[in-house]
Amino acid sequence: MRRLFTYLSFIFLLNISAQAFGQLRTDTLTMRFMDVEIPLGNVAIYLRNGITIAHSDSNGFIHIPAYYLQYTYLIAVHDNYLPDTIRQYQETIYLYPINITLKETVISSKTTQRILQSNAEYVVDYDFVGDNILVASYNGAFGRNAKLFLLDNDGDTLALTKLPSQPLSLFKSCVGKYYCVCYGKFYPLTVDSGNLQLGEPYDIKYLPGLKQCQAELNGNLFYKICDPDSFLVTYAYVEKGDSVFHTFFQFHDSLAFIGSREEDINATEDEHRMFRPKFEVGLLRGLWDKSSLRAIDVPLFIKDDTLVIFDHTNKMVRYFNLIGIEVKRSPCHFLDNKNLYADIIKDGFTEKFYLHPLNHGETQILNEILMKEGILDYHTLKMKRPFAENIKVHNGHIYFLWQDHNHAGTRQLFVYTP
């Protein structure tokens, strides 16, 4: 009887051990990352809060605790590949390389040509809608006869609608919605090749908040929030379906803040009593504050699947992944004192960047930024009209506004093909 009991106990312990071993094995998930049939090593696995938990080996295999997928999702990140969100277990996960296919480009024999063919229009602003161009203009005193054009690249009118008041600018939101800004209000636009309509206007007070959103990618929204009084610029993101701000980077010029506050200390009692705005206190304070703020109030760009910030203060380009983790930084030798306040212009079609020095001189120029080397291309692109304004680049073509001073009531839209 004792032998039988010992035997049954031994079988029971074996079963328990086998179950425990099996459970232990299932506690760790093994996945393999591939590019078609090529194993991908060094794939980083992040939690949603940005913590790295594992990397794949040279054969593409990775081992992670199973409970991670029970309570949250994971993000797989690899350079030059689209990030993947992992929500359930898969033995093999295929990552896809980032490919940019450029559309066929037709180069015109004319290096500079006018887009909007009407001689009577004063072009206020313009933007790109796919391969077409959205133009806001008027042709009467005090902004009368205001209208919106949708043009093709040859300047032919695809759609036209009138505006109730003078336009001030056009704005494209981070989710690709277009707006026309007028005095005290801004209008949402419905834009396609055969239709151009205005929606019910919004109060202008909502526009600054709308402009804080800089980009959208994979459902996540990325923000730049500037506090000019504190000389603080914050970059943050909100995940898809969430409302929580996740701050991932900040610029703070504490010396500029201290220098600006010194003017308050030295202000007279009468000036304090009048509650004058800070930019009106001190002879050069406004100019000094704005120039200091401009060095840190830089836009947030997206290139492929990476967030890009040009850090003028430290003369480098910073790269962040989609959950705000800095993955790379490279020097920028051209961000010297000469170009400290230069504009960075992105061609959203080719994903190239250009430097536009703000010299307000007669000749306006652009230089392509060679991102890998951190230098400027030696080919300087010069605008063919003096004092060109509102310069943008689209599909390798340079667009700008130009006003003939002999006809002060008009301003034209031109395209320059290098």
GROMACS .gro file of C-alpha atoms in nm:
model
  418
    1MET     CA    1   0.000   0.000   0.000
    2ARG     CA    2   0.284   0.234   0.088
    3ARG     CA    3   0.454   0.155  -0.243
    4LEU     CA    4   0.132   0.234  -0.431
    5PHE     CA    5   0.097   0.564  -0.245
    6THR     CA    6   0.460   0.651  -0.316
    7TYR     CA    7   0.414   0.567  -0.684
    8LEU     CA    8   0.096   0.777  -0.714
    9SER     CA    9   0.264   1.065  -0.533
   10PHE     CA   10   0.559   1.046  -0.774
   11ILE     CA   11   0.324   1.050  -1.078
   12PHE     CA   12   0.135   1.346  -0.927
   13LEU     CA   13   0.457   1.542  -0.874
   14LEU     CA   14   0.565   1.465  -1.228
   15ASN     CA   15   0.236   1.602  -1.361
   16ILE     CA   16   0.265   1.914  -1.148
   17SER     CA   17   0.625   1.968  -1.262
   18ALA     CA   18   0.530   1.919  -1.627
   19GLN     CA   19   0.244   2.166  -1.594
   20ALA     CA   20   0.468   2.417  -1.419
   21PHE     CA   21   0.737   2.376  -1.684
   22GLY     CA   22   0.481   2.415  -1.961
   23GLN     CA   23   0.342   2.725  -1.793
   24LEU     CA   24   0.694   2.861  -1.752
   25ARG     CA   25   0.757   2.814  -2.121
   26THR     CA   26   0.437   2.994  -2.217
   27ASP     CA   27   0.528   3.283  -1.989
   28THR     CA   28   0.792   3.386  -2.242
   29LEU     CA   29   0.689   3.460  -2.599
   30THR     CA   30   0.931   3.412  -2.885
   31MET     CA   31   0.880   3.614  -3.201
   32ARG     CA   32   1.089   3.667  -3.509
   33PHE     CA   33   1.120   3.987  -3.708
   34MET     CA   34   1.174   3.959  -4.081
   35ASP     CA   35   1.206   4.170  -4.394
   36VAL     CA   36   1.049   3.923  -4.640
   37GLU     CA   37   1.298   3.637  -4.581
   38ILE     CA   38   1.579   3.843  -4.426
   39PRO     CA   39   1.604   3.833  -4.045
   40LEU     CA   40   1.608   4.174  -3.879
   41GLY     CA   41   1.842   4.217  -3.587
   42ASN     CA   42   1.838   4.500  -3.334
   43VAL     CA   43   1.463   4.558  -3.354
   44ALA     CA   44   1.380   4.757  -3.039
   45ILE     CA   45   1.061   4.675  -2.847
   46TYR     CA   46   0.910   4.961  -2.648
   47LEU     CA   47   0.625   4.979  -2.404
   48ARG     CA   48   0.373   5.257  -2.466
   49ASN     CA   49   0.544   5.466  -2.198
   50GLY     CA   50   0.874   5.457  -2.390
   51ILE     CA   51   1.058   5.196  -2.183
   52THR     CA   52   1.272   4.955  -2.387
   53ILE     CA   53   1.218   4.591  -2.287
   54ALA     CA   54   1.404   4.387  -2.553
   55HIS     CA   55   1.604   4.380  -2.876
   56SER     CA   56   1.603   4.111  -3.143
   57ASP     CA   57   1.921   3.912  -3.203
   58SER     CA   58   2.108   3.875  -3.533
   59ASN     CA   59   1.866   3.603  -3.643
   60GLY     CA   60   1.564   3.824  -3.579
   61PHE     CA   61   1.446   3.634  -3.267
   62ILE     CA   62   1.324   3.815  -2.960
   63HIS     CA   63   1.194   3.690  -2.623
   64ILE     CA   64   0.950   3.893  -2.417
   65PRO     CA   65   0.736   3.816  -2.110
   66ALA     CA   66   0.385   3.712  -2.214
   67TYR     CA   67   0.209   3.934  -1.962
   68TYR     CA   68   0.308   4.251  -2.152
   69LEU     CA   69   0.059   4.167  -2.427
   70GLN     CA   70  -0.212   4.091  -2.171
   71TYR     CA   71  -0.221   4.447  -2.039
   72THR     CA   72  -0.082   4.674  -2.311
   73TYR     CA   73   0.050   4.685  -2.664
   74LEU     CA   74   0.411   4.695  -2.778
   75ILE     CA   75   0.586   4.902  -3.045
   76ALA     CA   76   0.857   4.756  -3.268
   77VAL     CA   77   1.105   5.013  -3.404
   78HIS     CA   78   1.391   4.964  -3.649
   79ASP     CA   79   1.582   5.226  -3.849
   80ASN     CA   80   1.454   5.271  -4.206
   81TYR     CA   81   1.146   5.056  -4.139
   82LEU     CA   82   0.790   5.148  -4.060
   83PRO     CA   83   0.720   5.096  -3.687
   84ASP     CA   84   0.471   4.823  -3.603
   85THR     CA   85   0.223   4.807  -3.316
   86ILE     CA   86   0.199   4.458  -3.165
   87ARG     CA   87  -0.132   4.386  -2.995
   88GLN     CA   88  -0.137   4.005  -3.007
   89TYR     CA   89   0.115   3.725  -3.029
   90GLN     CA   90   0.256   3.635  -3.370
   91GLU     CA   91   0.537   3.392  -3.439
   92THR     CA   92   0.670   3.596  -3.732
   93ILE     CA   93   0.633   3.971  -3.777
   94TYR     CA   94   0.725   4.137  -4.104
   95LEU     CA   95   0.851   4.494  -4.098
   96TYR     CA   96   0.829   4.697  -4.415
   97PRO     CA   97   1.105   4.931  -4.537
   98ILE     CA   98   1.027   5.296  -4.591
   99ASN     CA   99   1.009   5.361  -4.962
  100ILE     CA  100   0.942   5.701  -5.116
  101THR     CA  101   0.819   5.680  -5.473
  102LEU     CA  102   0.837   6.012  -5.648
  103LYS     CA  103   0.587   6.101  -5.913
  104GLU     CA  104   0.708   6.173  -6.262
  105THR     CA  105   0.817   6.535  -6.291
  106VAL     CA  106   0.791   6.745  -6.604
  107ILE     CA  107   1.050   7.023  -6.616
  108SER     CA  108   0.938   7.332  -6.803
  109SER     CA  109   1.176   7.517  -7.029
  110LYS     CA  110   1.075   7.837  -6.850
  111THR     CA  111   1.272   7.871  -6.530
  112THR     CA  112   1.033   8.128  -6.377
  113GLN     CA  113   0.668   8.165  -6.469
  114ARG     CA  114   0.357   8.316  -6.319
  115ILE     CA  115   0.089   8.078  -6.192
  116LEU     CA  116  -0.222   8.292  -6.144
  117GLN     CA  117  -0.271   8.460  -6.479
  118SER     CA  118  -0.495   8.746  -6.367
  119ASN     CA  119  -0.306   9.077  -6.358
  120ALA     CA  120  -0.557   9.237  -6.121
  121GLU     CA  121  -0.524   8.998  -5.824
  122TYR     CA  122  -0.335   9.061  -5.501
  123VAL     CA  123  -0.233   8.713  -5.380
  124VAL     CA  124  -0.245   8.697  -5.001
  125ASP     CA  125  -0.139   8.336  -4.947
  126TYR     CA  126  -0.124   7.996  -5.114
  127ASP     CA  127  -0.087   7.628  -5.025
  128PHE     CA  128  -0.071   7.291  -5.197
  129VAL     CA  129  -0.357   7.044  -5.226
  130GLY     CA  130  -0.200   6.732  -5.373
  131ASP     CA  131  -0.080   6.834  -5.720
  132ASN     CA  132  -0.294   7.150  -5.720
  133ILE     CA  133  -0.253   7.496  -5.566
  134LEU     CA  134  -0.499   7.677  -5.339
  135VAL     CA  135  -0.476   8.057  -5.371
  136ALA     CA  136  -0.640   8.330  -5.161
  137SER     CA  137  -0.657   8.677  -5.322
  138TYR     CA  138  -0.858   8.996  -5.372
  139ASN     CA  139  -0.866   9.267  -5.640
  140GLY     CA  140  -1.027   9.571  -5.484
  141ALA     CA  141  -0.953   9.839  -5.228
  142PHE     CA  142  -0.971   9.727  -4.864
  143GLY     CA  143  -0.984   9.361  -4.965
  144ARG     CA  144  -1.291   9.376  -5.184
  145ASN     CA  145  -1.372   9.104  -5.438
  146ALA     CA  146  -1.196   8.843  -5.225
  147LYS     CA  147  -1.191   8.489  -5.357
  148LEU     CA  148  -1.029   8.147  -5.345
  149PHE     CA  149  -0.884   7.976  -5.651
  150LEU     CA  150  -0.793   7.610  -5.696
  151LEU     CA  151  -0.535   7.595  -5.976
  152ASP     CA  152  -0.341   7.322  -6.149
  153ASN     CA  153   0.033   7.356  -6.210
  154ASP     CA  154  -0.027   7.532  -6.541
  155GLY     CA  155  -0.239   7.801  -6.375
  156ASP     CA  156  -0.573   7.678  -6.509
  157THR     CA  157  -0.865   7.735  -6.272
  158LEU     CA  158  -1.019   7.411  -6.143
  159ALA     CA  159  -1.256   7.574  -5.891
  160LEU     CA  160  -1.341   7.924  -5.769
  161THR     CA  161  -1.544   8.061  -5.479
  162LYS     CA  162  -1.599   8.408  -5.335
  163LEU     CA  163  -1.504   8.508  -4.982
  164PRO     CA  164  -1.727   8.727  -4.761
  165SER     CA  165  -1.431   8.936  -4.640
  166GLN     CA  166  -1.064   9.000  -4.701
  167PRO     CA  167  -0.846   8.689  -4.650
  168LEU     CA  168  -0.544   8.714  -4.424
  169SER     CA  169  -0.388   8.371  -4.470
  170LEU     CA  170  -0.447   8.004  -4.544
  171PHE     CA  171  -0.391   7.735  -4.284
  172LYS     CA  172  -0.359   7.358  -4.316
  173SER     CA  173  -0.415   7.170  -3.991
  174CYS     CA  174  -0.209   6.875  -3.872
  175VAL     CA  175  -0.481   6.637  -3.993
  176GLY     CA  176  -0.487   6.788  -4.343
  177LYS     CA  177  -0.793   7.014  -4.310
  178TYR     CA  178  -0.773   7.350  -4.489
  179TYR     CA  179  -0.892   7.685  -4.349
  180CYS     CA  180  -0.911   8.042  -4.476
  181VAL     CA  181  -0.837   8.301  -4.206
  182CYS     CA  182  -1.018   8.636  -4.219
  183TYR     CA  183  -1.062   8.918  -3.967
  184GLY     CA  184  -1.216   8.778  -3.648
  185LYS     CA  185  -1.302   8.435  -3.793
  186PHE     CA  186  -1.172   8.149  -4.002
  187TYR     CA  187  -1.358   7.924  -4.245
  188PRO     CA  188  -1.318   7.548  -4.290
  189LEU     CA  189  -1.278   7.455  -4.656
  190THR     CA  190  -1.395   7.159  -4.861
  191VAL     CA  191  -1.139   7.119  -5.137
  192ASP     CA  192  -1.123   6.875  -5.429
  193SER     CA  193  -1.054   6.899  -5.801
  194GLY     CA  194  -1.406   7.015  -5.891
  195ASN     CA  195  -1.532   7.167  -5.569
  196LEU     CA  196  -1.430   7.450  -5.338
  197GLN     CA  197  -1.671   7.541  -5.057
  198LEU     CA  198  -1.668   7.738  -4.733
  199GLY     CA  199  -1.814   7.596  -4.415
  200GLU     CA  200  -1.960   7.785  -4.121
  201PRO     CA  201  -1.690   8.008  -3.966
  202TYR     CA  202  -1.522   7.961  -3.628
  203ASP     CA  203  -1.424   8.238  -3.389
  204ILE     CA  204  -1.061   8.340  -3.433
  205LYS     CA  205  -0.989   8.265  -3.066
  206TYR     CA  206  -0.979   7.892  -3.148
  207LEU     CA  207  -0.711   7.926  -3.414
  208PRO     CA  208  -0.399   7.947  -3.189
  209GLY     CA  209  -0.492   7.620  -3.020
  210LEU     CA  210  -0.550   7.456  -3.357
  211LYS     CA  211  -0.208   7.569  -3.479
  212GLN     CA  212  -0.033   7.408  -3.183
  213CYS     CA  213  -0.083   7.068  -3.345
  214GLN     CA  214   0.212   7.033  -3.582
  215ALA     CA  215   0.173   6.684  -3.729
  216GLU     CA  216  -0.022   6.359  -3.730
  217LEU     CA  217   0.121   6.013  -3.785
  218ASN     CA  218  -0.039   5.673  -3.727
  219GLY     CA  219  -0.322   5.844  -3.541
  220ASN     CA  220  -0.092   6.016  -3.291
  221LEU     CA  221  -0.098   6.397  -3.277
  222PHE     CA  222   0.222   6.593  -3.217
  223TYR     CA  223   0.220   6.941  -3.063
  224LYS     CA  224   0.448   7.242  -3.019
  225ILE     CA  225   0.336   7.474  -2.738
  226CYS     CA  226   0.517   7.804  -2.695
  227ASP     CA  227   0.500   8.015  -2.379
  228PRO     CA  228   0.667   8.344  -2.484
  229ASP     CA  229   0.654   8.496  -2.136
  230SER     CA  230   0.861   8.211  -1.992
  231PHE     CA  231   1.075   8.151  -2.302
  232LEU     CA  232   0.963   7.788  -2.286
  233VAL     CA  233   0.875   7.570  -2.588
  234THR     CA  234   0.728   7.226  -2.520
  235TYR     CA  235   0.696   6.937  -2.764
  236ALA     CA  236   0.442   6.669  -2.678
  237TYR     CA  237   0.219   6.404  -2.832
  238VAL     CA  238  -0.126   6.260  -2.772
  239GLU     CA  239  -0.185   5.897  -2.857
  240LYS     CA  240  -0.468   5.793  -3.085
  241GLY     CA  241  -0.794   5.771  -2.891
  242ASP     CA  242  -0.638   5.936  -2.584
  243SER     CA  243  -0.633   6.290  -2.445
  244VAL     CA  244  -0.319   6.283  -2.225
  245PHE     CA  245  -0.024   6.503  -2.326
  246HIS     CA  246   0.310   6.323  -2.319
  247THR     CA  247   0.592   6.579  -2.312
  248PHE     CA  248   0.907   6.449  -2.479
  249PHE     CA  249   1.127   6.757  -2.532
  250GLN     CA  250   1.158   7.121  -2.425
  251PHE     CA  251   1.357   7.434  -2.503
  252HIS     CA  252   1.397   7.683  -2.218
  253ASP     CA  253   1.612   7.995  -2.249
  254SER     CA  254   1.651   8.087  -1.882
  255LEU     CA  255   1.902   8.366  -1.955
  256ALA     CA  256   1.659   8.534  -2.194
  257PHE     CA  257   1.386   8.503  -1.933
  258ILE     CA  258   1.601   8.667  -1.665
  259GLY     CA  259   1.711   8.943  -1.903
  260SER     CA  260   1.353   9.012  -2.002
  261ARG     CA  261   1.232   9.032  -1.642
  262GLU     CA  262   1.501   9.288  -1.560
  263GLU     CA  263   1.306   9.538  -1.766
  264ASP     CA  264   1.012   9.493  -1.528
  265ILE     CA  265   1.236   9.574  -1.232
  266ASN     CA  266   1.363   9.890  -1.398
  267ALA     CA  267   1.019  10.008  -1.514
  268THR     CA  268   0.890  10.326  -1.355
  269GLU     CA  269   0.596  10.337  -1.117
  270ASP     CA  270   0.383  10.511  -1.381
  271GLU     CA  271   0.456  10.233  -1.632
  272HIS     CA  272   0.355   9.966  -1.382
  273ARG     CA  273   0.040  10.159  -1.297
  274MET     CA  274  -0.058  10.172  -1.663
  275PHE     CA  275  -0.022   9.791  -1.695
  276ARG     CA  276   0.156   9.837  -2.023
  277PRO     CA  277   0.227   9.515  -2.217
  278LYS     CA  278   0.579   9.392  -2.166
  279PHE     CA  279   0.676   9.448  -2.531
  280GLU     CA  280   0.604   9.820  -2.486
  281VAL     CA  281   0.823   9.858  -2.179
  282GLY     CA  282   1.182   9.935  -2.272
  283LEU     CA  283   1.306  10.075  -2.601
  284LEU     CA  284   1.443   9.752  -2.750
  285ARG     CA  285   1.281   9.493  -2.530
  286GLY     CA  286   1.028   9.371  -2.783
  287LEU     CA  287   1.289   9.319  -3.053
  288TRP     CA  288   1.529   9.147  -2.812
  289ASP     CA  289   1.261   8.915  -2.673
  290LYS     CA  290   1.131   8.813  -3.012
  291SER     CA  291   1.476   8.737  -3.150
  292SER     CA  292   1.562   8.527  -2.844
  293LEU     CA  293   1.235   8.338  -2.869
  294ARG     CA  294   1.279   8.273  -3.240
  295ALA     CA  295   1.595   8.071  -3.173
  296ILE     CA  296   1.397   7.816  -2.968
  297ASP     CA  297   1.048   7.840  -3.118
  298VAL     CA  298   1.128   7.603  -3.406
  299PRO     CA  299   0.874   7.385  -3.590
  300LEU     CA  300   0.836   7.012  -3.554
  301PHE     CA  301   0.880   6.818  -3.878
  302ILE     CA  302   0.814   6.458  -3.977
  303LYS     CA  303   1.050   6.283  -4.215
  304ASP     CA  304   0.947   5.928  -4.305
  305ASP     CA  305   0.844   5.790  -3.964
  306THR     CA  306   1.071   6.014  -3.753
  307LEU     CA  307   1.014   6.346  -3.574
  308VAL     CA  308   1.276   6.607  -3.660
  309ILE     CA  309   1.367   6.918  -3.459
  310PHE     CA  310   1.640   7.160  -3.568
  311ASP     CA  311   1.814   7.265  -3.246
  312HIS     CA  312   1.964   7.608  -3.325
  313THR     CA  313   2.097   7.653  -2.972
  314ASN     CA  314   2.314   7.341  -2.975
  315LYS     CA  315   2.366   7.338  -3.354
  316MET     CA  316   2.230   6.991  -3.416
  317VAL     CA  317   1.935   6.803  -3.561
  318ARG     CA  318   1.744   6.586  -3.313
  319TYR     CA  319   1.547   6.279  -3.422
  320PHE     CA  320   1.267   6.123  -3.216
  321ASN     CA  321   1.058   5.813  -3.274
  322LEU     CA  322   0.680   5.808  -3.260
  323ILE     CA  323   0.669   5.780  -2.882
  324GLY     CA  324   0.903   6.073  -2.825
  325ILE     CA  325   1.227   5.885  -2.760
  326GLU     CA  326   1.536   6.055  -2.902
  327VAL     CA  327   1.692   5.798  -3.134
  328LYS     CA  328   1.961   6.006  -3.303
  329ARG     CA  329   2.124   6.344  -3.324
  330SER     CA  330   2.356   6.485  -3.588
  331PRO     CA  331   2.560   6.805  -3.604
  332CYS     CA  332   2.447   7.099  -3.815
  333HIS     CA  333   2.751   7.300  -3.917
  334PHE     CA  334   2.541   7.560  -4.097
  335LEU     CA  335   2.345   7.665  -3.785
  336ASP     CA  336   2.596   7.935  -3.695
  337ASN     CA  337   2.530   8.290  -3.578
  338LYS     CA  338   2.479   8.397  -3.939
  339ASN     CA  339   2.189   8.156  -3.985
  340LEU     CA  340   2.063   8.157  -3.628
  341TYR     CA  341   1.718   8.287  -3.722
  342ALA     CA  342   1.692   8.128  -4.065
  343ASP     CA  343   1.377   7.950  -4.179
  344ILE     CA  344   1.378   7.577  -4.240
  345ILE     CA  345   1.151   7.487  -4.532
  346LYS     CA  346   1.042   7.131  -4.602
  347ASP     CA  347   0.937   6.999  -4.940
  348GLY     CA  348   0.652   6.772  -4.833
  349PHE     CA  349   0.667   6.586  -5.164
  350THR     CA  350   1.037   6.494  -5.180
  351GLU     CA  351   1.098   6.514  -4.800
  352LYS     CA  352   1.399   6.740  -4.857
  353PHE     CA  353   1.482   7.037  -4.632
  354TYR     CA  354   1.603   7.383  -4.734
  355LEU     CA  355   1.759   7.673  -4.546
  356HIS     CA  356   1.619   8.020  -4.614
  357PRO     CA  357   1.821   8.300  -4.448
  358LEU     CA  358   1.596   8.583  -4.334
  359ASN     CA  359   1.809   8.868  -4.458
  360HIS     CA  360   1.519   9.074  -4.601
  361GLY     CA  361   1.754   9.167  -4.881
  362GLU     CA  362   1.682   9.213  -5.247
  363THR     CA  363   1.806   8.865  -5.341
  364GLN     CA  364   1.637   8.578  -5.159
  365ILE     CA  365   1.816   8.243  -5.167
  366LEU     CA  366   1.770   7.881  -5.066
  367ASN     CA  367   2.018   7.602  -5.003
  368GLU     CA  368   1.928   7.236  -4.975
  369ILE     CA  369   2.029   7.084  -4.641
  370LEU     CA  370   2.230   6.764  -4.673
  371MET     CA  371   2.093   6.594  -4.363
  372LYS     CA  372   2.349   6.313  -4.333
  373GLU     CA  373   2.648   6.545  -4.359
  374GLY     CA  374   2.492   6.833  -4.165
  375ILE     CA  375   2.601   7.085  -4.429
  376LEU     CA  376   2.443   7.293  -4.706
  377ASP     CA  377   2.455   7.197  -5.071
  378TYR     CA  378   2.688   7.435  -5.250
  379HIS     CA  379   2.430   7.503  -5.523
  380THR     CA  380   2.261   7.826  -5.410
  381LEU     CA  381   1.911   7.871  -5.548
  382LYS     CA  382   1.842   8.241  -5.612
  383MET     CA  383   1.494   8.378  -5.667
  384LYS     CA  384   1.458   8.544  -6.006
  385ARG     CA  385   1.253   8.833  -5.868
  386PRO     CA  386   1.380   9.089  -5.615
  387PHE     CA  387   1.236   9.085  -5.262
  388ALA     CA  388   1.052   8.755  -5.313
  389GLU     CA  389   0.811   8.670  -5.029
  390ASN     CA  390   0.638   8.366  -4.879
  391ILE     CA  391   0.880   8.113  -5.029
  392LYS     CA  392   0.775   7.745  -5.034
  393VAL     CA  393   0.909   7.433  -5.204
  394HIS     CA  394   0.691   7.162  -5.358
  395ASN     CA  395   0.814   6.868  -5.566
  396GLY     CA  396   1.149   7.039  -5.624
  397HIS     CA  397   0.987   7.359  -5.758
  398ILE     CA  398   1.022   7.686  -5.567
  399TYR     CA  399   0.710   7.902  -5.530
  400PHE     CA  400   0.705   8.261  -5.411
  401LEU     CA  401   0.501   8.581  -5.411
  402TRP     CA  402   0.632   8.892  -5.583
  403GLN     CA  403   0.500   9.245  -5.598
  404ASP     CA  404   0.589   9.473  -5.885
  405HIS     CA  405   0.642   9.809  -5.714
  406ASN     CA  406   0.512   9.981  -6.023
  407HIS     CA  407   0.177   9.815  -5.952
  408ALA     CA  408   0.143   9.827  -5.574
  409GLY     CA  409  -0.216   9.701  -5.577
  410THR     CA  410  -0.125   9.356  -5.708
  411ARG     CA  411   0.098   9.070  -5.600
  412GLN     CA  412   0.162   8.763  -5.814
  413LEU     CA  413   0.238   8.397  -5.753
  414PHE     CA  414   0.543   8.260  -5.936
  415VAL     CA  415   0.711   7.921  -5.965
  416TYR     CA  416   1.085   7.882  -6.020
  417THR     CA  417   1.227   7.556  -6.153
  418PRO     CA  418   1.602   7.525  -6.074
   0.00000   0.00000   0.00000
